[in-house]
PDB file of C-alpha atoms in Angstrom:
ATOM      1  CA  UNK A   1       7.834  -1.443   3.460  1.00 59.00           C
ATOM      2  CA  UNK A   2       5.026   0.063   1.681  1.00 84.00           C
ATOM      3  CA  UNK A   3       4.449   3.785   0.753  1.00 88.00           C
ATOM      4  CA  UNK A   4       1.801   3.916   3.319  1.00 91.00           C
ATOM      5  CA  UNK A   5       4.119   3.640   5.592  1.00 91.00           C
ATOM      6  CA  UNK A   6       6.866   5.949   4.521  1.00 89.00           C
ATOM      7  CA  UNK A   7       3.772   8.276   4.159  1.00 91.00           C
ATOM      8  CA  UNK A   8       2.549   7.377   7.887  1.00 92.00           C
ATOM      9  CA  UNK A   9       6.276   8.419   9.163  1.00 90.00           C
ATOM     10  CA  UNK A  10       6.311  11.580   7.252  1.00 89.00           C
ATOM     11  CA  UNK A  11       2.428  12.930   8.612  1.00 92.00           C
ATOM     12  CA  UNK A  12       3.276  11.916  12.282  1.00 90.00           C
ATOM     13  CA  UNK A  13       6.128  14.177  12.073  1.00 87.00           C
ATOM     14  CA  UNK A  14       3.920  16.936  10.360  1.00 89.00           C
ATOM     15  CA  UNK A  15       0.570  17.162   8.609  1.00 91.00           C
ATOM     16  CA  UNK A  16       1.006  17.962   4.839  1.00 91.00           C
ATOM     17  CA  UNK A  17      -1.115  18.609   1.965  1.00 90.00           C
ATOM     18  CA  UNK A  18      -0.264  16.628  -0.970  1.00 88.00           C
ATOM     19  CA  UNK A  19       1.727  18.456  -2.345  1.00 87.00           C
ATOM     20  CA  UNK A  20       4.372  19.355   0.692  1.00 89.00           C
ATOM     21  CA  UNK A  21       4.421  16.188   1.252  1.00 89.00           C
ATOM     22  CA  UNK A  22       5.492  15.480  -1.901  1.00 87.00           C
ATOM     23  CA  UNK A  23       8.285  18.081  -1.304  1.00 87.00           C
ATOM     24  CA  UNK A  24       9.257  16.694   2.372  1.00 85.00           C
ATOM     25  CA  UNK A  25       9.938  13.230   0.180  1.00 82.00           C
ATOM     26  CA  UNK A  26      12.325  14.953  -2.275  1.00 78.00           C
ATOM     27  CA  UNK A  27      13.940  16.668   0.195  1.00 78.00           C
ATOM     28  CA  UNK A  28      14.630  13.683   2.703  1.00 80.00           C
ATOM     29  CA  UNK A  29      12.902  10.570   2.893  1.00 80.00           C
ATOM     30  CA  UNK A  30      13.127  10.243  -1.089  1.00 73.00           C
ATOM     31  CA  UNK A  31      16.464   9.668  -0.307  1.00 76.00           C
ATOM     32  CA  UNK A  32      16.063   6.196   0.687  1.00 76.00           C
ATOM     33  CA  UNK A  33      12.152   5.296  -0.086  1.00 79.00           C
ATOM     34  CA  UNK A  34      11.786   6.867  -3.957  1.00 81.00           C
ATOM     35  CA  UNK A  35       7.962   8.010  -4.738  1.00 84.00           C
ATOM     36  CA  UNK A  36       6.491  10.111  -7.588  1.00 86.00           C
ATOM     37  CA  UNK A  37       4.458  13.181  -6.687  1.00 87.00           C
ATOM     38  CA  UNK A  38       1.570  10.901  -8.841  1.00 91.00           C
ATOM     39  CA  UNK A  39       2.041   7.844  -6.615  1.00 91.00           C
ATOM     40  CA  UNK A  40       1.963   9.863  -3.453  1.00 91.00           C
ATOM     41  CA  UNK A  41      -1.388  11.144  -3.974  1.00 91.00           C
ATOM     42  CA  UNK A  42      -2.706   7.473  -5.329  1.00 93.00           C
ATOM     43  CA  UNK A  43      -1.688   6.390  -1.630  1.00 93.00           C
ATOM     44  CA  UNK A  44      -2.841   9.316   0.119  1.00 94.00           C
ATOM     45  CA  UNK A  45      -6.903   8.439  -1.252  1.00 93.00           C
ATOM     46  CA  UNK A  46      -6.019   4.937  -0.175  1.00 94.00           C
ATOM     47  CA  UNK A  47      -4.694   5.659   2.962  1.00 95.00           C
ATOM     48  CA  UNK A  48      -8.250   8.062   3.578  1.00 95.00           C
ATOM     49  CA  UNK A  49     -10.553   5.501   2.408  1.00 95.00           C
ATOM     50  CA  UNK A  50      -8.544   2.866   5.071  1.00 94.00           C
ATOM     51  CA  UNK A  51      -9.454   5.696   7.813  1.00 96.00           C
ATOM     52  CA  UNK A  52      -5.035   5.716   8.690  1.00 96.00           C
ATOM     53  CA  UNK A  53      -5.289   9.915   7.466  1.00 96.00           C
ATOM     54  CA  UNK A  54      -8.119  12.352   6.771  1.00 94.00           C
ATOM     55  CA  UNK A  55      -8.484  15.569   5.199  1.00 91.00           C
ATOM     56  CA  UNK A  56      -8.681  19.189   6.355  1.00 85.00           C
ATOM     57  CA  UNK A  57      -9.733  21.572   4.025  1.00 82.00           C
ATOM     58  CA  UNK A  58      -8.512  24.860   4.369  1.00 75.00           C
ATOM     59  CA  UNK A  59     -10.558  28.140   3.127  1.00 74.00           C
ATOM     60  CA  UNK A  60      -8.699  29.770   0.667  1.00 72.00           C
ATOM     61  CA  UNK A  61      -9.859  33.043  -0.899  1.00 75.00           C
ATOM     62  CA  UNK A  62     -11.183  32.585  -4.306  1.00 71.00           C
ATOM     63  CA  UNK A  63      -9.648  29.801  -4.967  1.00 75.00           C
ATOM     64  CA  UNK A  64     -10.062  25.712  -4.462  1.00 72.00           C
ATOM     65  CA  UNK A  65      -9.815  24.597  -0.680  1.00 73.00           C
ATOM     66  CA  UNK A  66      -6.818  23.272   0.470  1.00 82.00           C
ATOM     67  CA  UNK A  67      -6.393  19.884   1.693  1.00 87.00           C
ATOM     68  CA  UNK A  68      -4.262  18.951   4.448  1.00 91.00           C
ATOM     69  CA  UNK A  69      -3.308  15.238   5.589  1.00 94.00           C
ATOM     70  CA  UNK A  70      -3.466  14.465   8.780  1.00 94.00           C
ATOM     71  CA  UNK A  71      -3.034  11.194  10.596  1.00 96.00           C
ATOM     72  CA  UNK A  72      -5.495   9.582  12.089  1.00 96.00           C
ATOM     73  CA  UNK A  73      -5.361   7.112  15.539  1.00 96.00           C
ATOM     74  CA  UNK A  74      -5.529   4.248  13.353  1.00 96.00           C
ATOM     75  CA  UNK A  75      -2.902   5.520  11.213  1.00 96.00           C
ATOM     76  CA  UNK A  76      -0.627   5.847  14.120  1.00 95.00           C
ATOM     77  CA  UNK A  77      -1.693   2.331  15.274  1.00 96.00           C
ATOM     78  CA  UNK A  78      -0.998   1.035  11.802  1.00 94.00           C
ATOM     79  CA  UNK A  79       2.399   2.604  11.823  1.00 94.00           C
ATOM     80  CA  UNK A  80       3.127   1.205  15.670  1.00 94.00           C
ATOM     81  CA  UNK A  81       2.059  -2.098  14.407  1.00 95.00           C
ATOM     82  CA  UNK A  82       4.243  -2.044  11.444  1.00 93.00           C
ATOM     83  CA  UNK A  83       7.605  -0.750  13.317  1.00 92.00           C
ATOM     84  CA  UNK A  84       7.565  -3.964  15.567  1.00 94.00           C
ATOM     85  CA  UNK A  85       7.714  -6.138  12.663  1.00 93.00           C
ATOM     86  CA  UNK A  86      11.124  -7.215  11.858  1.00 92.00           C
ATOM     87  CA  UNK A  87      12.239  -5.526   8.911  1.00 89.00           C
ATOM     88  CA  UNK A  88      12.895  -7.432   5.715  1.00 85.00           C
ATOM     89  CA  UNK A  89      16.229  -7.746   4.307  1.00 85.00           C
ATOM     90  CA  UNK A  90      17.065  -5.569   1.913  1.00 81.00           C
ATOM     91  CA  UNK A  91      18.474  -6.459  -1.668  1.00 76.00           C
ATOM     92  CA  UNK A  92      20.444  -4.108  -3.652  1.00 78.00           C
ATOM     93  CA  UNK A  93      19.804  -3.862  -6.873  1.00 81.00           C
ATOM     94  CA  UNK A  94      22.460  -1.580  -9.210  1.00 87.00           C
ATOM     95  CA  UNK A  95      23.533  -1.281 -12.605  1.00 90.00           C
ATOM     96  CA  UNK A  96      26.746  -0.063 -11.812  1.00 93.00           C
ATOM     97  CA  UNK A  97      28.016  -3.316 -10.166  1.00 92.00           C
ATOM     98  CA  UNK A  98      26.199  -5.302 -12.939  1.00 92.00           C
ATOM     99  CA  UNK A  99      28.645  -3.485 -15.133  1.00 92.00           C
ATOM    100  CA  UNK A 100      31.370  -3.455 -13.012  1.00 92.00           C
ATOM    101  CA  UNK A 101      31.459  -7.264 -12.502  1.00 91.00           C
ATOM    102  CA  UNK A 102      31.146  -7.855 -16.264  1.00 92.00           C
ATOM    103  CA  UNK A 103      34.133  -5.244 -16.762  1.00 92.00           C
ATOM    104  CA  UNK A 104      33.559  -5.203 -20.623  1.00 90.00           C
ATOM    105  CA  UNK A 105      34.755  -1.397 -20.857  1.00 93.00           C
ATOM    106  CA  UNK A 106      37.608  -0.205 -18.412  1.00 93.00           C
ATOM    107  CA  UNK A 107      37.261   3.453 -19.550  1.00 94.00           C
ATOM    108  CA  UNK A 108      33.983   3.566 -19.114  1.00 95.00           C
ATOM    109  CA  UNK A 109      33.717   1.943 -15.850  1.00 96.00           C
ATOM    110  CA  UNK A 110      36.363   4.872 -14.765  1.00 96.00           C
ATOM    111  CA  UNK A 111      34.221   7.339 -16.280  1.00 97.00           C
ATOM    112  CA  UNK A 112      31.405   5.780 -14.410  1.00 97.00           C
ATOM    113  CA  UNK A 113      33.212   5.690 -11.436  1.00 97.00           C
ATOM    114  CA  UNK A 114      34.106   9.458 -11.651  1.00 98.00           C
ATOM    115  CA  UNK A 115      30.166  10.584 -12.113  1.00 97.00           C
ATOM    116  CA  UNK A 116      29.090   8.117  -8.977  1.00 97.00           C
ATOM    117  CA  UNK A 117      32.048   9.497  -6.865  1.00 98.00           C
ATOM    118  CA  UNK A 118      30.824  13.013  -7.813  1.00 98.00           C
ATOM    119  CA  UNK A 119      27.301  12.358  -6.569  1.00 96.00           C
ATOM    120  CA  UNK A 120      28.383  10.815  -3.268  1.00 97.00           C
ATOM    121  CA  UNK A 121      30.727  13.551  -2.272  1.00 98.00           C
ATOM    122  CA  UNK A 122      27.677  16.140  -3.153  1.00 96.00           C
ATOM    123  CA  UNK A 123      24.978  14.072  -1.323  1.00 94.00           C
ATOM    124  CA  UNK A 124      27.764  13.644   1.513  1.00 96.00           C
ATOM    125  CA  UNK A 125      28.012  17.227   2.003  1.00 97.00           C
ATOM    126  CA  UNK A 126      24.265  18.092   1.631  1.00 93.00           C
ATOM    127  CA  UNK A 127      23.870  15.627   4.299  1.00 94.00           C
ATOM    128  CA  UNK A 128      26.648  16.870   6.365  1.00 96.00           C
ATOM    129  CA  UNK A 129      25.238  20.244   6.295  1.00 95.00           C
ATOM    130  CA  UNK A 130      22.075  18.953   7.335  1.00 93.00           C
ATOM    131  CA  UNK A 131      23.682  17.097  10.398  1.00 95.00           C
ATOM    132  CA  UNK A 132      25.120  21.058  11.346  1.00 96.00           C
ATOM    133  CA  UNK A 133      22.407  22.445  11.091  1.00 94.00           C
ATOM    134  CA  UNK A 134      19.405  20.272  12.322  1.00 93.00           C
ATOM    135  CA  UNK A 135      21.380  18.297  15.015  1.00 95.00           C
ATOM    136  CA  UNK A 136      24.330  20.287  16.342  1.00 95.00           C
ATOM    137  CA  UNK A 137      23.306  18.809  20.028  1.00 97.00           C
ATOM    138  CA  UNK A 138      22.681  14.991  18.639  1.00 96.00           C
ATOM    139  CA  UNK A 139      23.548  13.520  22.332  1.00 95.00           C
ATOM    140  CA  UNK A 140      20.408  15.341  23.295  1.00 96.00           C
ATOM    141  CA  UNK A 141      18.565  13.747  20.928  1.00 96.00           C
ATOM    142  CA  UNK A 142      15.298  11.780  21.871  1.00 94.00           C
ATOM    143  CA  UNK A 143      12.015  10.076  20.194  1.00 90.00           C
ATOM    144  CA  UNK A 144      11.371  10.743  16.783  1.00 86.00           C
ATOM    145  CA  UNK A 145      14.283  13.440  16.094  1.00 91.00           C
ATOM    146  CA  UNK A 146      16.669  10.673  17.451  1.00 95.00           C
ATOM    147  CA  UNK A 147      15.457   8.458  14.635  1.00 91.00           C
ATOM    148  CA  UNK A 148      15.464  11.234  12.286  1.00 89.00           C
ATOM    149  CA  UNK A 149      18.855  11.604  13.136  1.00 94.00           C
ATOM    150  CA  UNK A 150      20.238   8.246  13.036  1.00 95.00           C
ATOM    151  CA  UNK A 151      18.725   7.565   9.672  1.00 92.00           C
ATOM    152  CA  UNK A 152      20.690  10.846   8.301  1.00 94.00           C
ATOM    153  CA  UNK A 153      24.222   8.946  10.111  1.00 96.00           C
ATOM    154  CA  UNK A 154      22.990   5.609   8.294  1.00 95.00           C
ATOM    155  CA  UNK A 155      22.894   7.968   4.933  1.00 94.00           C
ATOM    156  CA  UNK A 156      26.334   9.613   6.128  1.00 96.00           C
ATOM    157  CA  UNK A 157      28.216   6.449   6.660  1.00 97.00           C
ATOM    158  CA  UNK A 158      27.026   4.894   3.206  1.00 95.00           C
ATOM    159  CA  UNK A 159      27.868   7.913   1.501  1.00 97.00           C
ATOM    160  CA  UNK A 160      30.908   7.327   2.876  1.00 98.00           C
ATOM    161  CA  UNK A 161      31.532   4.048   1.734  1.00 97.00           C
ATOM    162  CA  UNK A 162      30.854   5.085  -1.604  1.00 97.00           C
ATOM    163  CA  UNK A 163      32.747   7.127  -1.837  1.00 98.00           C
ATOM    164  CA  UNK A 164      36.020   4.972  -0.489  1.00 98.00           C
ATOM    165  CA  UNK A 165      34.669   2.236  -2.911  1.00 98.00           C
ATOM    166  CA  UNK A 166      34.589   4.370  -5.697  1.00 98.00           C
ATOM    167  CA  UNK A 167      38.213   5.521  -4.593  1.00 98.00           C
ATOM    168  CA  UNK A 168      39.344   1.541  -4.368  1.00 98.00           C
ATOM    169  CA  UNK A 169      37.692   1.154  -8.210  1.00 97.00           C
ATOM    170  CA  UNK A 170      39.606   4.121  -9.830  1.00 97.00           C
ATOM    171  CA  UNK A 171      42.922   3.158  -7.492  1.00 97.00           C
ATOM    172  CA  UNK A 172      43.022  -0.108  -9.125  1.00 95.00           C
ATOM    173  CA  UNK A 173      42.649   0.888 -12.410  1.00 94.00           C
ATOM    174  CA  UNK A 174      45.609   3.177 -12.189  1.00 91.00           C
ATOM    175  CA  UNK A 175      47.611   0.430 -11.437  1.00 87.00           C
ATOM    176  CA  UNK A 176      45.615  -1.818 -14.711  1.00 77.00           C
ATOM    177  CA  UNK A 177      46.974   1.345 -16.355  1.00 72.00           C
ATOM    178  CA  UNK A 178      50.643   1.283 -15.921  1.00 62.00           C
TER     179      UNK A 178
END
């Protein structure tokens, strides 16, 4: 996938100036498609010299116009065209198992273990909340919120997992321990 496209998904939901949408991919697509606010913006004059968005500007007193992204027909034909690809496979690429399968340090792999588990229970439960509070009817769910809604499950379960992996890891070397 290309940031176009994560950017195409994001404006067919909602138009956005540059810097809300910039916001919306901290707040929930950043969560599995990483972007800088600086690489946003790069794409963003791409995507409006390729015709897929174009710019509003909105009046704003005494100050610089505002520009707002919108998506254009051949943006959403771009991102039609791209969803019935097939998707690639995706590789994993992490640090922590790196270090876990060299197991040079058994303390700090445990130490490790305890931050990661940390962060997965915390980005479990911001997610969680998110499910109450965007989706408390999910069998009603159609379209795009559908989608929206089964990508936060796909972040839920993996979470998850995580978090029972980590729980595995620091089981294990209890019993290395004694």
């Amino acid at each position: 996938m290309a940031l176009e496209h994560a950017i195409l998904v994001s404006l067919s939901e909602k138009s956005a100036t540059g810097y809300d949408l910039a916001r919306r991919f901290d707040a929930s697509i950043g969560h599995f498609w990483r972007a800088t606010h600086q690489q946003i913006y790069k794409v963003l004059a791409r995507m409006d010299e390729n015709g897929w968005v174009e710019t509003e500007a909105v009046k704003r007193n005494g100050r610089l116009d505002k520009k707002t992204y919108v998506i254009t027909e051949a943006g959403r034909n771009e991102l039609l065209h791209w969803t019935r690809e097939p998707s690639a496979s995706e590789v994993t690429r992490s640090d922590f198992t790196v270090k876990l399968r060299g197991f040079a340090d058994a303390e700090a792999i445990k130490v490790d273990t305890l931050r990661r588990r940390a962060e997965h229970v915390a980005t479990l439960a911001a997610y969680e909340d998110s499910e109450q509070r965007f989706y408390p009817h999910p069998e009603q769910l159609t379209g795009a919120e559908l989608g929206a809604y089964l990508a936060l499950r796909g972040g839920i379960l993996f979470q998850r997992n995580d978090i029972a992996w980590c729980d595995e890891i620091l089981a294990r070397l209890s019993s290395e321990e004694h």
